[in-house]
Amino acid sequence: MRRTVPVVLLSVTLLATAACTQTKSGSGDGGESSGPVKIGLVTKTDTNPYFVKLRESAKAHAEKSGAQLIAVAGKFDGDNEGQVAAIENLVQQGVKGILITPSNSTGILGALKQAKEKGVLVIALDTETDPKDAVDATYATNNVTAGELEGKYIKATLGSTPPRLLMMDGTPGGTVDEQRHRGFLQGMGLKDGDPAIIGAAPTNGDQNKAQAAMENLLQRDATVNAVYTLNEPAARGAVAALTAKGLAGKVAVGSIDGGCQGVADVKAGKYLATVMQFPKKMAEQGVDAVVTFAKDGTKPTGFQDTGAQLITDKPLPGLESKDTTWGTQNCWG
């Protein structure tokens, strides 16, 4: 059954104006329509710095390509109904393609199927769908690899010291959240339920929630020596709680994102390392794919890995890394 969510639940921003001159754009079924190519972008939220950067990059590249970007976001990470309504809204507006970062890999499959049946190119950014062929192509970080890089670094930092691990997870059921969690444990050589994991909590990738979660976990057990964080906002929250407890600098903390603020945090010693992603690359490649599809009907296919890079000023043997100088120059490129 088609689900409808009132428009007021969505945060919608028209992020590009029409090109000064009209262009012809194919509809995917041989038809034509005048005006700039319309591209929809659906992110998990419109406040997380990572998705802000992805949106800004898509907007700039769409304008450069003479296209029009319509950006929509859920109200919070995990807002599947909001994303479904966004997809339906974009199809009604006549977009040629939809770029989406799914909050849940399965929660939006029906809406994606309907969009594809109407001739809309659908591309996942940052997060895979399940099944993967629910979209035409995916441009993303291999999030299992990103988590594994974080885990390997924290394990190497501890050396022969047995881990006492706290995990700042994301959103229960989230695809990226599960992949990074699983990759981190693989890098650490651990499994869920291992006694080395002394606590875990969902943070939804939010700094304030992560700080509160870490405070609660530390009240139960302050013997922690290692912390996994899903992303850099969660890392900042965790570090704030550790600092208040007098544990700053005594616990090995890693993260994933590679935003410019995150690189600055690593340089300042707030946490040891982060794994950089490249949302600008995802956004630009996604926009290019929709513009090409509108022009001649060519569709991209499969998973396109946009890369992951360990950033730290404390390199360790056997782990390829870049320092924060490189990270500052390349953050979220």
XYZ file of C-alpha atoms in Angstrom:
333
model
C 0.000 0.000 0.000
C 1.280 3.452 -0.859
C 2.252 5.341 2.271
C 1.765 9.086 2.426
C 3.391 11.380 4.938
C 2.334 15.031 5.184
C 4.719 17.378 3.463
C 5.339 19.194 6.730
C 7.334 16.201 7.954
C 9.980 16.768 5.314
C 12.797 19.272 5.155
C 12.877 20.306 1.505
C 15.266 22.755 -0.060
C 15.490 23.744 -3.689
C 19.235 23.930 -3.982
C 19.700 25.046 -7.543
C 17.999 27.323 -9.965
C 17.223 26.506 -13.549
C 19.959 27.048 -16.062
C 19.758 30.299 -17.962
C 19.165 28.430 -21.205
C 16.827 25.533 -21.724
C 18.211 22.105 -22.496
C 16.669 18.938 -23.794
C 16.735 15.957 -21.464
C 15.788 12.390 -22.270
C 13.219 10.674 -20.088
C 14.777 7.230 -20.191
C 11.946 5.914 -22.382
C 12.752 7.913 -25.456
C 10.661 10.980 -24.525
C 11.953 14.508 -24.124
C 11.192 17.438 -21.838
C 12.464 20.996 -21.902
C 14.337 22.690 -19.084
C 17.259 21.664 -16.906
C 17.695 18.079 -15.792
C 16.053 17.664 -12.392
C 17.966 15.563 -9.874
C 16.566 14.546 -6.499
C 18.784 14.044 -3.454
C 17.428 12.302 -0.357
C 19.712 12.228 2.690
C 19.170 10.700 6.119
C 19.142 14.122 7.797
C 19.909 17.690 6.786
C 21.964 18.498 9.922
C 24.743 15.880 10.106
C 27.913 17.589 8.770
C 28.635 14.622 6.513
C 25.298 14.909 4.736
C 25.590 18.689 4.630
C 28.867 18.286 2.728
C 27.355 15.679 0.418
C 24.409 17.991 -0.313
C 26.629 21.034 -0.904
C 28.842 19.046 -3.269
C 25.881 17.722 -5.225
C 24.406 21.226 -5.468
C 27.634 22.768 -6.750
C 28.220 20.015 -9.295
C 24.620 20.101 -10.510
C 24.858 23.848 -11.086
C 28.126 23.356 -12.949
C 26.409 20.751 -15.132
C 23.403 22.983 -15.844
C 21.115 20.743 -13.801
C 18.684 21.479 -10.964
C 19.094 19.744 -7.610
C 16.106 19.225 -5.327
C 17.333 18.156 -1.882
C 15.096 16.465 0.666
C 15.887 14.856 4.021
C 14.250 12.813 6.713
C 13.650 14.470 10.061
C 16.121 12.130 11.793
C 18.444 9.208 11.085
C 16.090 6.254 10.684
C 13.108 8.227 9.338
C 12.105 5.657 6.711
C 8.597 7.046 6.254
C 10.038 10.485 5.630
C 12.364 9.103 2.978
C 9.506 7.199 1.296
C 7.447 10.383 1.127
C 10.482 12.251 -0.241
C 10.946 9.728 -3.052
C 7.273 9.931 -4.012
C 7.411 13.732 -3.943
C 10.473 13.833 -6.190
C 8.907 11.471 -8.735
C 5.874 13.752 -8.881
C 8.196 16.695 -9.561
C 9.570 14.937 -12.631
C 13.149 14.210 -11.601
C 15.279 12.177 -14.004
C 17.234 10.573 -11.211
C 17.216 10.174 -7.449
C 20.370 10.029 -5.346
C 19.615 8.579 -1.921
C 21.405 7.716 1.313
C 18.962 5.124 2.699
C 18.300 5.287 6.435
C 17.435 1.580 6.306
C 18.532 -0.780 3.556
C 15.091 -2.399 3.250
C 12.620 0.217 4.506
C 12.297 2.122 1.235
C 12.378 -0.689 -1.326
C 8.756 -0.265 -2.431
C 9.179 3.437 -3.127
C 12.419 2.829 -5.045
C 10.735 0.158 -7.168
C 7.902 2.525 -8.053
C 10.383 5.248 -9.006
C 12.321 2.898 -11.280
C 9.090 1.707 -12.915
C 8.393 5.337 -13.841
C 11.735 5.579 -15.635
C 13.675 7.324 -12.869
C 17.341 6.412 -12.435
C 17.969 5.511 -8.782
C 21.456 5.657 -7.263
C 22.389 4.935 -3.651
C 25.065 7.152 -2.129
C 27.025 6.186 0.991
C 24.696 3.304 1.939
C 23.851 0.101 0.072
C 20.332 -1.236 -0.220
C 19.359 -4.840 0.497
C 19.084 -6.316 -2.071
C 21.789 -4.325 -3.795
C 19.951 -4.332 -7.125
C 17.075 -2.349 -5.606
C 18.980 0.607 -7.087
C 20.673 0.923 -10.458
C 24.084 1.599 -8.878
C 25.764 2.512 -5.596
C 28.549 5.048 -5.023
C 29.836 4.560 -1.500
C 32.561 3.792 0.974
C 32.999 0.116 1.736
C 31.821 0.605 5.309
C 32.964 -2.816 6.484
C 36.465 -1.872 5.326
C 36.214 1.525 7.050
C 35.207 -0.112 10.330
C 37.957 -2.675 9.963
C 40.589 0.041 9.509
C 39.415 1.720 12.716
C 39.452 -1.611 14.556
C 42.910 -2.604 13.351
C 44.313 0.741 14.452
C 42.806 0.559 17.937
C 44.015 -3.026 18.330
C 47.536 -2.059 17.264
C 47.486 0.893 19.673
C 46.632 -1.397 22.600
C 49.371 -3.832 21.662
C 49.457 -6.698 24.184
C 47.004 -4.977 26.559
C 43.644 -6.792 26.634
C 40.862 -4.511 25.355
C 38.175 -3.102 27.639
C 35.935 -1.818 24.889
C 32.966 0.538 24.832
C 31.049 0.869 21.561
C 29.290 4.039 20.437
C 27.007 2.514 17.802
C 24.620 4.220 15.389
C 20.957 3.526 14.723
C 19.638 -0.004 15.376
C 18.914 -1.654 12.029
C 20.871 0.913 10.016
C 22.913 -0.603 7.184
C 26.020 1.561 7.555
C 25.788 1.254 11.330
C 25.810 -2.543 11.167
C 28.585 -2.671 8.573
C 30.930 -0.393 10.505
C 30.221 -2.216 13.768
C 30.940 -5.570 12.143
C 34.075 -4.303 10.400
C 35.435 -2.788 13.611
C 35.053 -6.052 15.515
C 36.750 -7.899 12.649
C 39.644 -5.461 12.862
C 39.857 -5.982 16.618
C 39.605 -9.773 16.277
C 36.447 -9.838 18.402
C 32.847 -10.975 18.031
C 29.608 -9.652 19.493
C 29.200 -10.961 23.028
C 32.929 -11.106 23.701
C 33.730 -10.282 27.366
C 36.164 -7.645 26.097
C 33.119 -5.545 25.138
C 32.125 -4.019 28.471
C 29.326 -1.867 27.060
C 27.596 -0.563 23.938
C 24.889 1.988 23.193
C 23.100 3.469 20.170
C 23.908 7.127 19.493
C 22.172 7.748 16.150
C 25.463 9.356 15.173
C 24.558 12.377 17.321
C 27.094 14.153 19.537
C 24.746 14.897 22.438
C 23.303 11.382 22.470
C 26.797 9.915 22.342
C 27.933 12.019 25.301
C 24.916 10.956 27.360
C 25.398 7.307 26.367
C 29.080 7.370 27.310
C 28.316 9.032 30.644
C 25.832 6.274 31.450
C 28.249 3.508 30.445
C 31.095 5.007 32.480
C 28.896 5.068 35.572
C 28.584 1.295 35.260
C 32.204 0.537 34.357
C 35.057 3.033 34.056
C 37.778 0.464 33.311
C 37.549 1.263 29.590
C 40.738 1.506 27.533
C 39.293 1.520 24.001
C 36.282 3.157 22.330
C 34.674 2.491 18.972
C 32.694 5.383 17.526
C 30.415 5.149 14.506
C 31.228 8.655 13.297
C 32.930 11.881 14.352
C 29.947 13.535 16.077
C 29.708 10.381 18.226
C 33.457 10.581 18.839
C 33.210 14.190 20.041
C 30.409 13.249 22.415
C 32.319 10.258 23.740
C 35.485 12.289 24.265
C 33.557 14.989 26.138
C 32.266 12.364 28.572
C 35.696 10.776 28.948
C 37.230 14.182 29.612
C 34.693 14.950 32.325
C 35.585 11.630 33.948
C 39.315 12.391 33.869
C 39.994 9.726 31.247
C 41.046 11.937 28.337
C 44.281 10.687 26.815
C 44.051 7.391 28.694
C 41.632 5.688 26.296
C 42.262 4.764 22.646
C 39.435 6.333 20.626
C 38.958 5.988 16.877
C 36.319 7.164 14.447
C 35.090 7.272 10.855
C 34.139 10.182 8.571
C 37.231 12.236 7.773
C 35.485 15.582 7.891
C 37.634 18.681 8.231
C 36.557 19.104 11.865
C 37.329 15.451 12.497
C 40.823 15.817 11.060
C 41.319 18.876 13.283
C 40.163 16.801 16.265
C 42.760 14.142 15.464
C 45.467 16.807 15.077
C 44.474 18.244 18.471
C 44.737 14.804 20.068
C 41.054 14.486 20.967
C 41.039 11.031 19.390
C 43.816 9.025 17.792
C 42.589 8.371 14.278
C 39.707 8.664 11.865
C 38.912 6.898 8.607
C 38.240 9.383 5.832
C 35.389 8.985 3.386
C 34.888 10.975 0.181
C 31.280 12.239 -0.020
C 32.189 14.918 -2.564
C 33.282 12.173 -4.944
C 30.055 10.231 -4.308
C 27.903 13.284 -4.960
C 29.710 14.363 -8.118
C 29.733 10.905 -9.641
C 26.038 10.503 -8.839
C 25.134 13.817 -10.473
C 27.212 12.958 -13.548
C 25.430 9.611 -13.858
C 21.971 11.228 -13.827
C 22.980 13.896 -16.352
C 24.365 11.215 -18.669
C 21.230 9.098 -18.254
C 19.028 12.082 -19.099
C 21.130 12.737 -22.198
C 21.381 9.280 -23.757
C 19.755 6.714 -21.440
C 23.050 5.188 -20.259
C 22.717 3.644 -16.789
C 25.536 2.957 -14.310
C 25.593 -0.436 -12.606
C 27.023 -2.153 -9.557
C 28.948 -0.940 -6.519
C 31.476 1.839 -7.037
C 33.881 2.019 -4.068
C 34.807 5.677 -3.470
C 37.559 4.797 -1.013
C 38.521 4.945 2.679
C 41.750 6.348 4.151
C 43.118 6.038 7.693
C 44.168 9.449 9.069
C 46.448 9.736 12.110
C 49.524 11.562 13.335
C 50.606 8.424 15.197
C 51.272 5.888 12.423
C 51.699 2.255 13.385
C 53.639 -0.531 11.632
C 51.653 -2.543 9.115
C 48.869 0.040 8.712
C 48.971 2.420 5.758
C 47.940 5.900 6.874
C 48.097 9.590 6.032
C 48.826 12.391 8.493
C 46.534 15.283 9.387
C 48.350 17.624 6.991
C 47.229 15.397 4.128
C 43.863 15.012 5.800
C 43.372 18.782 6.015
C 44.114 19.121 2.319
C 41.777 16.291 1.310
C 39.019 16.253 3.932
C 35.740 15.250 2.368
C 37.078 15.554 -1.134
